[in-house]
GROMACS .gro file of C-alpha atoms in nm:
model
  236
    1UNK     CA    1   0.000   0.000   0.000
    2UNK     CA    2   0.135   0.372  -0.046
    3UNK     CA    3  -0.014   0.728  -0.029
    4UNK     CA    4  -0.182   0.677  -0.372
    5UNK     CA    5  -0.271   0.305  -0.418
    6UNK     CA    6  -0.460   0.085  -0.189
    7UNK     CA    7  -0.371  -0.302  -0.320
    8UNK     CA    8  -0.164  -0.548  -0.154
    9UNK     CA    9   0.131  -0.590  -0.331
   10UNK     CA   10  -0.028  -0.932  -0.452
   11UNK     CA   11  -0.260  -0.815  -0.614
   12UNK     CA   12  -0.023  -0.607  -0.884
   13UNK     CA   13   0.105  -0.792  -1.170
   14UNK     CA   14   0.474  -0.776  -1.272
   15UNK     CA   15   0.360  -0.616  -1.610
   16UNK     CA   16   0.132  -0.326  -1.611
   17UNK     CA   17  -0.114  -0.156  -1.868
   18UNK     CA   18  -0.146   0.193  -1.837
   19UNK     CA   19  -0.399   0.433  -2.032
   20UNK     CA   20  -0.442   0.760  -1.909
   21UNK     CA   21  -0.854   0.778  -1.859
   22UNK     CA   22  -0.913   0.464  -1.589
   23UNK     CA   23  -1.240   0.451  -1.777
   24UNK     CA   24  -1.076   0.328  -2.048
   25UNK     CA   25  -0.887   0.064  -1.816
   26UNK     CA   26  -1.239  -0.039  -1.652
   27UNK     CA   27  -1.339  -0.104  -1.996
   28UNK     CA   28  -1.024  -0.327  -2.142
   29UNK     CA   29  -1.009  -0.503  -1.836
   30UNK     CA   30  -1.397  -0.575  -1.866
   31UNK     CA   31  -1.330  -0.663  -2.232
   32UNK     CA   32  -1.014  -0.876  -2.250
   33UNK     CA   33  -0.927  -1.014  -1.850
   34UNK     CA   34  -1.086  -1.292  -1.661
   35UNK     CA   35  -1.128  -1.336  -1.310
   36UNK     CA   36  -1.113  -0.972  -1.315
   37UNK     CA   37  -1.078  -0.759  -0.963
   38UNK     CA   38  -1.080  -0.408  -0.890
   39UNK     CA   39  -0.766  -0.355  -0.689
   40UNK     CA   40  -0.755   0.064  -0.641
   41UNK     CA   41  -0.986   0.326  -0.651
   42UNK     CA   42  -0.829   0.583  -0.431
   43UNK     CA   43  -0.861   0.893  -0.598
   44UNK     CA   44  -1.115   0.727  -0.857
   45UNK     CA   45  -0.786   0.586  -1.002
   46UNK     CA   46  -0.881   0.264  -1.099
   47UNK     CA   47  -0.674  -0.029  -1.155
   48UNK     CA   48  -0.783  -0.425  -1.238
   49UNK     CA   49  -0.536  -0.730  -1.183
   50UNK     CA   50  -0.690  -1.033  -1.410
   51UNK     CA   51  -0.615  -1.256  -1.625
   52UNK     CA   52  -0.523  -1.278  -2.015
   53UNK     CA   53  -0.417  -1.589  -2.199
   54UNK     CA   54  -0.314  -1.707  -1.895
   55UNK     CA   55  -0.091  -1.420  -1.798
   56UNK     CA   56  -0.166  -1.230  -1.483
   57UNK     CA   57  -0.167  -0.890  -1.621
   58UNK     CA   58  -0.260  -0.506  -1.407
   59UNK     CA   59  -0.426  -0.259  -1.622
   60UNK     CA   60  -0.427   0.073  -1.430
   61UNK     CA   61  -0.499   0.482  -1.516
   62UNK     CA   62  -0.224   0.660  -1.496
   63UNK     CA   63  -0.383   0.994  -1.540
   64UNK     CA   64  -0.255   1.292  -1.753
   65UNK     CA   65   0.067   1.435  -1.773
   66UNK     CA   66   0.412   1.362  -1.629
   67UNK     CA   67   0.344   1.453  -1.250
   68UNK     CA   68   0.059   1.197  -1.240
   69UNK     CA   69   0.200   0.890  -1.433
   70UNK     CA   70   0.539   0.985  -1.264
   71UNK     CA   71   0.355   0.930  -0.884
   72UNK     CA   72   0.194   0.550  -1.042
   73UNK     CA   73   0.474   0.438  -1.249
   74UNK     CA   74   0.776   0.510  -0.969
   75UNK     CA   75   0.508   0.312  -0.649
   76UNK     CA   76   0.430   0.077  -0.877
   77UNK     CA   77   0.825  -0.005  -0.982
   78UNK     CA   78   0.933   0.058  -0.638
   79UNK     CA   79   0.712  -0.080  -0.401
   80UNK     CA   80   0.458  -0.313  -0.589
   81UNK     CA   81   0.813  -0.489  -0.761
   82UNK     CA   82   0.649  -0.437  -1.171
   83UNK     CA   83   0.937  -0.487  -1.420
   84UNK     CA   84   0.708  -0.385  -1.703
   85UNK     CA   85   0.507  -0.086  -1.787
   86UNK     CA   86   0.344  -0.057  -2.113
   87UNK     CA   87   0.135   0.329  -2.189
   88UNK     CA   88  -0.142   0.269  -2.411
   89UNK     CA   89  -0.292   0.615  -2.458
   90UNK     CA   90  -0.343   0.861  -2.770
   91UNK     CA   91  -0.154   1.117  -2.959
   92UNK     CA   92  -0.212   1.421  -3.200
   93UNK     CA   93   0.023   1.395  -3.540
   94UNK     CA   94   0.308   1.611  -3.647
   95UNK     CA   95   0.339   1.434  -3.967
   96UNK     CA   96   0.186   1.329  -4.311
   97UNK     CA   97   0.125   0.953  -4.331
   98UNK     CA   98   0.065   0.919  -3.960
   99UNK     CA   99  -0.325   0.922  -3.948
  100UNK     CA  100  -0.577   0.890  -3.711
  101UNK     CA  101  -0.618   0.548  -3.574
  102UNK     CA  102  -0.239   0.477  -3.666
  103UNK     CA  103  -0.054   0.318  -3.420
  104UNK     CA  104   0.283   0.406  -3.305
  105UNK     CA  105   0.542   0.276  -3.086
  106UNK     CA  106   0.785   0.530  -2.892
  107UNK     CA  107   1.103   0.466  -2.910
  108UNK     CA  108   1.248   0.806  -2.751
  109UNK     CA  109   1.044   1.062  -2.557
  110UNK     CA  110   1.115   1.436  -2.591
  111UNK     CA  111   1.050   1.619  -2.250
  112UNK     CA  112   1.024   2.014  -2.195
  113UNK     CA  113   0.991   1.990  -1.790
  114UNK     CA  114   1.271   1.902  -1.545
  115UNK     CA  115   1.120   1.552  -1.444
  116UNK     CA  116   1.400   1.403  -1.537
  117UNK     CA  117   1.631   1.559  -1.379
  118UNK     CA  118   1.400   1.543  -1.043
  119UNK     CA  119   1.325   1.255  -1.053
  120UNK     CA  120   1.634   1.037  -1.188
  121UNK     CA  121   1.921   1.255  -1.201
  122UNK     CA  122   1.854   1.223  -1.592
  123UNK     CA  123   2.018   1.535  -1.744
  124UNK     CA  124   1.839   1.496  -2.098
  125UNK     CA  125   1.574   1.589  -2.316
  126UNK     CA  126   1.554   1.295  -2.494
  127UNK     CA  127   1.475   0.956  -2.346
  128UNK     CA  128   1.478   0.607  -2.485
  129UNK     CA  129   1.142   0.355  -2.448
  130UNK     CA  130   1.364  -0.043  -2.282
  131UNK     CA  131   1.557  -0.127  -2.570
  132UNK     CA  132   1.381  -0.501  -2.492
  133UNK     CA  133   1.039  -0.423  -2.447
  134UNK     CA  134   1.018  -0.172  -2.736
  135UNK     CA  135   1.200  -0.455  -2.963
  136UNK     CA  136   0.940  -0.733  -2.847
  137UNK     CA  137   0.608  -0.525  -2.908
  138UNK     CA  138   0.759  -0.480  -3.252
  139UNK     CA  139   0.826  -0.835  -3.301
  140UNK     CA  140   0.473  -0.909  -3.188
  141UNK     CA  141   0.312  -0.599  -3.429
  142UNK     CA  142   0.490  -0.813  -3.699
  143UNK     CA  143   0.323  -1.135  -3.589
  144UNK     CA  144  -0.017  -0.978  -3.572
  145UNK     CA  145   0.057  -0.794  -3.906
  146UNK     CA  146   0.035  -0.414  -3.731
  147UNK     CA  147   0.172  -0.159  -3.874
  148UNK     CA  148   0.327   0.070  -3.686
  149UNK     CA  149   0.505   0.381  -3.707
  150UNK     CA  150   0.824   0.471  -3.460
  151UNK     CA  151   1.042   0.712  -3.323
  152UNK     CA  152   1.030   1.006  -3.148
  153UNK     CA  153   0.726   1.119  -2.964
  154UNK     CA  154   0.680   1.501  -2.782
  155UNK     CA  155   0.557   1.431  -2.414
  156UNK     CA  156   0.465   1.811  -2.347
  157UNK     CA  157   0.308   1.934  -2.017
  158UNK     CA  158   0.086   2.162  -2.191
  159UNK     CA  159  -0.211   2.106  -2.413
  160UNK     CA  160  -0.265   2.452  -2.514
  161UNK     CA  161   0.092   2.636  -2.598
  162UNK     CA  162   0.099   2.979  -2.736
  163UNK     CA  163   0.391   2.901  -3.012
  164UNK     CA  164   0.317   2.711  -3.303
  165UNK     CA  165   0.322   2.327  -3.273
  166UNK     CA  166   0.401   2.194  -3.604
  167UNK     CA  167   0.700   2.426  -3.612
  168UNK     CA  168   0.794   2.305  -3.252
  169UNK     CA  169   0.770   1.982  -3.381
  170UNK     CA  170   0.929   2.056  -3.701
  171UNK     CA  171   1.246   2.228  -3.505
  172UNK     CA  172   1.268   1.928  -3.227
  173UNK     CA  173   1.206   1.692  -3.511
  174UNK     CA  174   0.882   1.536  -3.363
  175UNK     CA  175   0.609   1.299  -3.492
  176UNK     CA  176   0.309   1.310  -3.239
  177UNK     CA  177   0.268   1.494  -2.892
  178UNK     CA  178   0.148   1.331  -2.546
  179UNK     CA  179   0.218   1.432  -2.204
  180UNK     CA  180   0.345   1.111  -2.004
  181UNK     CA  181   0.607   0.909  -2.177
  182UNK     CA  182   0.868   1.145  -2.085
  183UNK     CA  183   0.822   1.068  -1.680
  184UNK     CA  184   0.760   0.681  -1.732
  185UNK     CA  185   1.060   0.613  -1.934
  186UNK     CA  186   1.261   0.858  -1.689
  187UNK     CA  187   1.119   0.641  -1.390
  188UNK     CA  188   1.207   0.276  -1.594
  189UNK     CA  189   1.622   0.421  -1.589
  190UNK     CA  190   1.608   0.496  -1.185
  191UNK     CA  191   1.427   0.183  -1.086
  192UNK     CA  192   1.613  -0.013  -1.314
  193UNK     CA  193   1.328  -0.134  -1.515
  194UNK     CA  194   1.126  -0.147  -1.799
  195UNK     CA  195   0.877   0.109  -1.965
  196UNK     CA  196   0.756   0.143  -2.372
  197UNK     CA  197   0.449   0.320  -2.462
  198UNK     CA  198   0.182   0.220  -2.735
  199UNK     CA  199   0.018   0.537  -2.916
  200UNK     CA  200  -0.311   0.584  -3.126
  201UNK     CA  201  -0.325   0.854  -3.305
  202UNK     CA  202  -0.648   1.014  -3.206
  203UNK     CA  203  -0.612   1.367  -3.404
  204UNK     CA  204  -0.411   1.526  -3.667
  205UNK     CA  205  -0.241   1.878  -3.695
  206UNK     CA  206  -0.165   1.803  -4.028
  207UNK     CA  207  -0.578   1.693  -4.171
  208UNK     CA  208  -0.720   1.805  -3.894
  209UNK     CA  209  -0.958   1.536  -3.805
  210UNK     CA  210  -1.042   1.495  -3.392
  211UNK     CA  211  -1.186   1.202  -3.223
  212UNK     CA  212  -1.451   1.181  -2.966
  213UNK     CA  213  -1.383   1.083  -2.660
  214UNK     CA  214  -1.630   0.779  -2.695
  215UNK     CA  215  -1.453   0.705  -3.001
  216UNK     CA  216  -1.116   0.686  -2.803
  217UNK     CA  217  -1.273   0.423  -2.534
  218UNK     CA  218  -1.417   0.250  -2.816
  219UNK     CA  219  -1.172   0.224  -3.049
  220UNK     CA  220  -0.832   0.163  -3.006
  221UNK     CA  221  -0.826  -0.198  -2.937
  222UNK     CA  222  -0.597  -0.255  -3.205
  223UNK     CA  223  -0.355  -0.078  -2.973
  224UNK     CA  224  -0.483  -0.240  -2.681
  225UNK     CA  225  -0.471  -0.621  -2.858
  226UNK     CA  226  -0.122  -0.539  -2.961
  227UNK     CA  227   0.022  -0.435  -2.615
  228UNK     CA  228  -0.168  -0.742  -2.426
  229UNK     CA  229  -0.040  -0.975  -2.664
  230UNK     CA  230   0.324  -0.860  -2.592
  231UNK     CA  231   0.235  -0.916  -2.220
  232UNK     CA  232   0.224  -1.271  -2.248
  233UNK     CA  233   0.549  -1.299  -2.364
  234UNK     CA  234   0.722  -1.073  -2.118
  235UNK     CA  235   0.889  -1.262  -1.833
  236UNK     CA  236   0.804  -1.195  -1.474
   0.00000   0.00000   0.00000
């Protein structure tokens, strides 16, 4: 137990989902898991230990931005002993040719905030997704015949920014903006761990087009299939 999570430490899988709206985990782990139990609600954060393909698997919110995934990732890694955290959330697009309902896999985060720093003694914009666990969802995209896109994704603490994005992105040379791979990765290199993050594009500053969000509880499971079936081959 710790300030911000009420389940025995039993009750937390060694690999952990994490979308940002814990909606959105009520509803995969209602979807995909058996034997499914509630194991936190503090704070309306909810998180669900069950089953999948025979894999004991913890899908918990993380919230938005980096000080909120950065409090769940770094208890969870710490003191409920996860090796693996996969983000499954949604991103806006920098670029042509990555299109809503695309799916991309981050394999560095770029961070504006001094998390980092904080947090890990990480002295570095740029951070890298585990080398192993980014490698293996790609491995299993290729099974399932995914396609994704890769590289580097902004992880920005502000929705709403007064310069111009796509020339931010264009100057940091970034393909889609979130706001909490930046703090997971960062909290993966101090704990020793690992930490990737799974992307649906759910809007595009290049066409345009927004989703709901219905539409991004509803439909992103191609995401969601993807990063469960890496789960069973992780080892705990």
């Amino acid at each position: 137990m710790t300030p911000h999570i009420s389940a025995k430490k039993e009750d937390i899988a060694k690999v952990v989902l994490m979308p940002g709206d814990p909606l959105r985990a009520k509803k995969i782990a209602e979807t995909y898991l058996t034997d499914v139990k509630l194991v936190n609600e503090v704070r309306n954060m909810f998180m669900y230990t069950g089953m999948y393909n025979g894999k004991k698997v913890t899908i918990a919110g993380s919230g938005m931005g980096c000080p909120s995934i950065g409090i769940y990732s770094y208890e969870l890694y710490k003191f409920y002993d996860v090796n693996h955290i996969i983000r499954i959330g949604s991103a806006g697009s920098y670029k042509e040719g990555i299109n809503v309902y695309d799916v991309y896999n981050v394999k560095e985060a770029f961070g504006e905030s001094d998390f980092a720093k904080i947090a890990a003694n990480i002295d570095s914009k740029i951070i890298p997704a585990g080398e192993k666990l980014f490698d293996l969802i790609e491995a299993t995209a290729q099974e399932k015949n995914i396609k994704t896109h890769k590289g580097i994704a902004h992880s920005s603490d502000v929705f709403y920014r007064y310069e111009d994005s796509l020339e931010f992105a264009k100057k940091n040379n970034l393909d889609v903006v979130e706001m909490e791979s930046f703090a997971l990765f960062a909290n993966a290199i101090a704990t020793n761990k690992q930490a990737a993050c799974l992307l649906t594009i759910s809007d595009s500053f290049i066409t345009k087009e927004v989703t709901t969000a219905e539409e991004r509880q509803n439909n992103f499971m191609t995401m969601v299939e993807l990063a469960l079936d890496t789960v069973v081959k992780v080892a705990d």
